[in-house]
PDB file of C-alpha atoms in Angstrom:
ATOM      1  CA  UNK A   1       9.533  39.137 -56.215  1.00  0.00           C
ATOM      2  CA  UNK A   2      13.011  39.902 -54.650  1.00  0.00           C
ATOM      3  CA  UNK A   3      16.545  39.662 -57.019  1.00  0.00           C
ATOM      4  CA  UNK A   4      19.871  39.383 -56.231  1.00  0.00           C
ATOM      5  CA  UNK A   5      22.779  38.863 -58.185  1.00  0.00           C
ATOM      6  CA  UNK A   6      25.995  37.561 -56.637  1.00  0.00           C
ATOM      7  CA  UNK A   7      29.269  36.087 -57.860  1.00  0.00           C
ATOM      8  CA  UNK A   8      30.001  33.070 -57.737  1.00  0.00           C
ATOM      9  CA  UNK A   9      33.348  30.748 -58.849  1.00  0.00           C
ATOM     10  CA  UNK A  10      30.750  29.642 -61.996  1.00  0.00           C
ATOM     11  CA  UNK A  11      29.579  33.436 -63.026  1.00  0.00           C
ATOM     12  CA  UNK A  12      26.769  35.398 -61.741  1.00  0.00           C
ATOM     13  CA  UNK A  13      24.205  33.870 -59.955  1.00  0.00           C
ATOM     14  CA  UNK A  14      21.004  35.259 -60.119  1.00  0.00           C
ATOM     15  CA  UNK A  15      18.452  34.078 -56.994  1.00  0.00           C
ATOM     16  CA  UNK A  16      14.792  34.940 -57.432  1.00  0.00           C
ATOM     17  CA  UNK A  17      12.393  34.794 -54.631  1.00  0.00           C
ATOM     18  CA  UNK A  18       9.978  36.461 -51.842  1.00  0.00           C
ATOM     19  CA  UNK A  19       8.137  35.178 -48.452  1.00  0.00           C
ATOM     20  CA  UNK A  20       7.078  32.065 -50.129  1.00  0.00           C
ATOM     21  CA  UNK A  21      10.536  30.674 -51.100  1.00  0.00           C
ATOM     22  CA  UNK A  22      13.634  31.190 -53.457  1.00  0.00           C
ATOM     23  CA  UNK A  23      11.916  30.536 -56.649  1.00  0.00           C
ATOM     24  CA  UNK A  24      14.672  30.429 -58.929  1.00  0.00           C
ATOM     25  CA  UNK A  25      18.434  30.277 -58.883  1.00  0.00           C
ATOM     26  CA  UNK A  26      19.948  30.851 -62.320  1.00  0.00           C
ATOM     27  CA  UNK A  27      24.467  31.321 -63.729  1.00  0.00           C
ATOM     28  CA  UNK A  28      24.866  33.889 -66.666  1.00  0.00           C
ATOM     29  CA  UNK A  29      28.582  34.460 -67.457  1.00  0.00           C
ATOM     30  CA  UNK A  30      28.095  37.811 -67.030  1.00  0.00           C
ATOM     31  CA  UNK A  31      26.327  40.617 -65.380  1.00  0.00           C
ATOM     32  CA  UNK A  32      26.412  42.985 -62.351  1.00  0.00           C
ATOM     33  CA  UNK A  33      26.450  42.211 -58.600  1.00  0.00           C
ATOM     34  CA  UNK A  34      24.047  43.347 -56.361  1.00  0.00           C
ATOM     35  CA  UNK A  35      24.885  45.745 -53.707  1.00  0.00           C
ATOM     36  CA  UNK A  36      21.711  44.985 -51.302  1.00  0.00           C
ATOM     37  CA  UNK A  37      20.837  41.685 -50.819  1.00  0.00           C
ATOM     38  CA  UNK A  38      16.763  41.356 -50.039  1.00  0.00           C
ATOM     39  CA  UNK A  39      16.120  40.040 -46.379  1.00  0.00           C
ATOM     40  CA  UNK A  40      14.279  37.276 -47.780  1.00  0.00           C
ATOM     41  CA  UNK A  41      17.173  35.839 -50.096  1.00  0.00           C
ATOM     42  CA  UNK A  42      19.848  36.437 -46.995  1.00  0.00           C
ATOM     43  CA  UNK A  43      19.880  32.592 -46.548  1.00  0.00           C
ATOM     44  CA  UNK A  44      20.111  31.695 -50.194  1.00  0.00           C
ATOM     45  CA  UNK A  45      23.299  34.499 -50.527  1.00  0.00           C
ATOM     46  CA  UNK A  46      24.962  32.642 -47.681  1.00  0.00           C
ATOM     47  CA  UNK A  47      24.443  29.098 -48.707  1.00  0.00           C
ATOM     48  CA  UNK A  48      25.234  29.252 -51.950  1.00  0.00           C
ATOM     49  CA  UNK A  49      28.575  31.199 -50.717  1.00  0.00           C
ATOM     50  CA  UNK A  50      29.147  28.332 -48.101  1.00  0.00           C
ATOM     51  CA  UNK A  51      28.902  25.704 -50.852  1.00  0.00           C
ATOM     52  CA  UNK A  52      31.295  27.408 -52.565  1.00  0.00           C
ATOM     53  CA  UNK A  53      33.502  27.889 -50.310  1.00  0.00           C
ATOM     54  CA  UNK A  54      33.141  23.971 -49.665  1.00  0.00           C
ATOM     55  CA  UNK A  55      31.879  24.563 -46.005  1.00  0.00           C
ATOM     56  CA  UNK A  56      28.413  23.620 -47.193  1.00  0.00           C
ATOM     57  CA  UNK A  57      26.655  19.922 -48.746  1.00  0.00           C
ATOM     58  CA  UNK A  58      23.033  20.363 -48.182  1.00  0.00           C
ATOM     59  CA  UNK A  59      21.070  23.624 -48.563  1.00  0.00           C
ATOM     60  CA  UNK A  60      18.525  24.305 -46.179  1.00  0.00           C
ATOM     61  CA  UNK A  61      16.214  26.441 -47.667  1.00  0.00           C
ATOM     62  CA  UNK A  62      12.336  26.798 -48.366  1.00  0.00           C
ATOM     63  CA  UNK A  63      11.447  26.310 -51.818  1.00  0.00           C
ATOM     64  CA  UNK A  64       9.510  27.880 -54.176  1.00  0.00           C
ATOM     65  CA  UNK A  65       9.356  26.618 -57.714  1.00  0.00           C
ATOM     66  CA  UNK A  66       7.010  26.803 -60.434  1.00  0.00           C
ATOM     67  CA  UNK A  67       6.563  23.693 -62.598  1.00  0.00           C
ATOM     68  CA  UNK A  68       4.108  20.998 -63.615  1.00  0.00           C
ATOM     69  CA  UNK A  69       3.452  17.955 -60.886  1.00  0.00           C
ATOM     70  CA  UNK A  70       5.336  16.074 -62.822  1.00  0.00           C
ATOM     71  CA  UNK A  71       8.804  18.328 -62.834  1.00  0.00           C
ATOM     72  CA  UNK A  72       7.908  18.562 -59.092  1.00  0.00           C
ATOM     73  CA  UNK A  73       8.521  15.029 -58.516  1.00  0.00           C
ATOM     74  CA  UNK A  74      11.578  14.836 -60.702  1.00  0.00           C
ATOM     75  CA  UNK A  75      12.800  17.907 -58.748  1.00  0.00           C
ATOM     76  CA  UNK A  76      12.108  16.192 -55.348  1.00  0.00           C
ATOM     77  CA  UNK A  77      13.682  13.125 -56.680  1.00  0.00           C
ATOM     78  CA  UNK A  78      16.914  15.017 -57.844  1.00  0.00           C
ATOM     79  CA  UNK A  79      17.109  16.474 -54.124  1.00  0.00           C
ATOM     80  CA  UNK A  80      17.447  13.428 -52.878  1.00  0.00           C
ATOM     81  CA  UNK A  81      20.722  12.361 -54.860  1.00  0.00           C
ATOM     82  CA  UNK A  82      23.624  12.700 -52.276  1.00  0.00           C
ATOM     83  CA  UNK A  83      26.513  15.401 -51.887  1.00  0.00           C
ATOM     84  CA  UNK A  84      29.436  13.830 -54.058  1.00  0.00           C
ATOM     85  CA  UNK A  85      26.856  11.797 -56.007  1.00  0.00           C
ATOM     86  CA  UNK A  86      25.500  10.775 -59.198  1.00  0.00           C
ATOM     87  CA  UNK A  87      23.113   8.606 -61.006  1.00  0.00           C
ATOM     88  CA  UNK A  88      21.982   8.018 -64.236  1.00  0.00           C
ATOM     89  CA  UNK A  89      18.649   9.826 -66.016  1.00  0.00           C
ATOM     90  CA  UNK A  90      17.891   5.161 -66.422  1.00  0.00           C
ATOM     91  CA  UNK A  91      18.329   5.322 -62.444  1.00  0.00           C
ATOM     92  CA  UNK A  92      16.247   8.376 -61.885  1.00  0.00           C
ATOM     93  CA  UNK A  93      13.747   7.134 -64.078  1.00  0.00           C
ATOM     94  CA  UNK A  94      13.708   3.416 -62.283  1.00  0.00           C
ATOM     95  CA  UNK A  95      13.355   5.862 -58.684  1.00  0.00           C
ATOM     96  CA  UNK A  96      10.264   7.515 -60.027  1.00  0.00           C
ATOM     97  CA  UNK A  97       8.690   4.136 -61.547  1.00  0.00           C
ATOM     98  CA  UNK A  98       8.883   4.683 -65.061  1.00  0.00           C
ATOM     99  CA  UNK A  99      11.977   3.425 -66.720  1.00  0.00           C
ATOM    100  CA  UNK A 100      10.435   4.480 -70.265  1.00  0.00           C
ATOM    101  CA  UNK A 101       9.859   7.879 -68.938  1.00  0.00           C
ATOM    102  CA  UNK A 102      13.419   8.659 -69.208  1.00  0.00           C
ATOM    103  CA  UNK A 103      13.144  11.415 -71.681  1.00  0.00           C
ATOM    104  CA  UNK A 104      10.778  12.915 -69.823  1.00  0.00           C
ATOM    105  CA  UNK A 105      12.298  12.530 -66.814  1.00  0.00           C
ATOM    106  CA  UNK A 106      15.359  14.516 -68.417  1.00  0.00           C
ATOM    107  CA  UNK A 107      13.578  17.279 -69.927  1.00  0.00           C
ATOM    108  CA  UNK A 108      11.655  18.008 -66.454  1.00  0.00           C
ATOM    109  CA  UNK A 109      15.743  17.733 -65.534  1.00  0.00           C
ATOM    110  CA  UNK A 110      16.846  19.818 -67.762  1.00  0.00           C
ATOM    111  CA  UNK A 111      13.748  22.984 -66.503  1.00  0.00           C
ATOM    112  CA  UNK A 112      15.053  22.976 -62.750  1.00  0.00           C
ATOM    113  CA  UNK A 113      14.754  26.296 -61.808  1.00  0.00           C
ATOM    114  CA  UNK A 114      16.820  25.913 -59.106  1.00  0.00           C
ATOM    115  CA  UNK A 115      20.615  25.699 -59.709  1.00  0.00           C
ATOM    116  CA  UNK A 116      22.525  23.859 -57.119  1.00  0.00           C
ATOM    117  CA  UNK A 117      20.460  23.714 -54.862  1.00  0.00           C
ATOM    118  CA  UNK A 118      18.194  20.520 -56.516  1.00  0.00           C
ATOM    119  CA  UNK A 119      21.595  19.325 -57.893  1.00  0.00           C
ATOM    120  CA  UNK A 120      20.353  18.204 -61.126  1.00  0.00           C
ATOM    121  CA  UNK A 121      24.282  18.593 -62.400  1.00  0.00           C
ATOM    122  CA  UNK A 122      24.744  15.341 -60.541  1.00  0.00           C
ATOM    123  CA  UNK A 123      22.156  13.291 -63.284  1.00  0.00           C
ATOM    124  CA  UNK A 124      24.882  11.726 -65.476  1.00  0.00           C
ATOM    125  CA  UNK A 125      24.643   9.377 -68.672  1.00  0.00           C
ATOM    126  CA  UNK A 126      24.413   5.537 -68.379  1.00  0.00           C
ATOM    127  CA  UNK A 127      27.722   5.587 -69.533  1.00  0.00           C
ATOM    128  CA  UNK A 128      28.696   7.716 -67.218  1.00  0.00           C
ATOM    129  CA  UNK A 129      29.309  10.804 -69.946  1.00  0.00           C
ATOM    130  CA  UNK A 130      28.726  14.239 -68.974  1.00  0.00           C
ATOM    131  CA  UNK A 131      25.257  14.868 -70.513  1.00  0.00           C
ATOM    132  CA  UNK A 132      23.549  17.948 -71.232  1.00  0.00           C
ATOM    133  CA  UNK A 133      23.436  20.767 -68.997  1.00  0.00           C
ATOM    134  CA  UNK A 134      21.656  24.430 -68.966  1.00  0.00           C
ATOM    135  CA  UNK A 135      24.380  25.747 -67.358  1.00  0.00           C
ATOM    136  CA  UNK A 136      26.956  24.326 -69.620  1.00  0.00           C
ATOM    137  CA  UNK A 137      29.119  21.078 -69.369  1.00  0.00           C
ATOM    138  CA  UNK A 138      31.976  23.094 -68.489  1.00  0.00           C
ATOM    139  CA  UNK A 139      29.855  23.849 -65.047  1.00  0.00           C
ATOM    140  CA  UNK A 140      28.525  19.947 -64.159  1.00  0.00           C
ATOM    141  CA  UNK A 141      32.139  18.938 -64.833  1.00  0.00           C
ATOM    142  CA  UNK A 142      33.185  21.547 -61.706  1.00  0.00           C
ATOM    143  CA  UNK A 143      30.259  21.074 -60.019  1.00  0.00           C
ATOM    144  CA  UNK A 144      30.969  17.665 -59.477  1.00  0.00           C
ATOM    145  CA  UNK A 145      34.555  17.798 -59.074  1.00  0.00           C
ATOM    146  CA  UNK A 146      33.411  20.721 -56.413  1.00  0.00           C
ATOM    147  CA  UNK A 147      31.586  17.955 -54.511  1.00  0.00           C
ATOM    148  CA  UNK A 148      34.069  15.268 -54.989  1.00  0.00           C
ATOM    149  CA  UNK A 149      35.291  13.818 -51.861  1.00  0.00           C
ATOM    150  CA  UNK A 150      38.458  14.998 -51.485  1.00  0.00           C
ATOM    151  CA  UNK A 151      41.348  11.532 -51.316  1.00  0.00           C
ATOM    152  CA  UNK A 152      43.746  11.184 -48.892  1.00  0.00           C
ATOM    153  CA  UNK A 153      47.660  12.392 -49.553  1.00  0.00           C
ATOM    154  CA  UNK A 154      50.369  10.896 -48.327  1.00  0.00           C
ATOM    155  CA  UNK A 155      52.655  12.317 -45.597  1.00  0.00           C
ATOM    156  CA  UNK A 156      55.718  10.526 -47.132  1.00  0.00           C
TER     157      UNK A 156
END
């Protein structure tokens, strides 16, 4: 298993992985950067940087996370929420045919091992409230504004 550790506007990402996939993608608020970045997280590195750097909406990466089938699905089913985004853990749970499976659905949410890139920061409240977050609320709240589409200014 390869590390890296980069910075990013959020903290210190930390991006886990080897020839099967990226594995992991974790923020801490503090740590070291890496000064070698393993071959087999080069892609990761530079997607992650293009998202930041907002040239970036989908990552195209291979996969590799651990988890039961059941966080799987929610995992594929958070992949599928579009850049700029969100819907509800009700909504998710409708998606993956279990509305009463919504607390389950949001603790398999709440395990993604893969930060940003299955954008579980874009699973909201009914309400639309900023619910809980690993990462912190402070994070989904940028996250999202990150990704929101930018409005038109006037020229006069």
């Amino acid at each position: 298993m390869e590390i890296v550790y980069i910075n990013t506007p959020l903290g210190i990402a930390k991006i886990s992985g080897d020839n099967d996939g990226v594995s992991a993608i974790s923020i801490e608020d503090e740590g070291f950067i890496s000064n070698v970045i393993p071959s087999v997280l080069l892609d990761a590195v530079q997607q992650l940087t293009d998202y930041f750097e907002g040239k970036r909406e989908n990552f195209d990466l291979v996969i590799n996370p651990s988890g039961t089938d059941f966080q799987k699905k929610v995992w594929q089913e958070l992949e599928k929420i579009p850049f700029g985004k969100t819907v509800s853990y009700l909504e998710l749970s409708k998606k993956l045919g279990d509305v009463k499976a919504i607390r389950a659905v949001a603790s398999a949410n709440g395990k993604n091992p893969l930060w940003i890139v299955i954008p579980c920061h874009r699973v909201i409240g009914s309400d639309g409230s900023l619910t809980g977050y690993a990462g912190g609320l402070h994070r989904k709240k940028w996250l999202l504004e990150h990704e929101k589409p930018s409005s038109q200014q006037s020229l006069f």
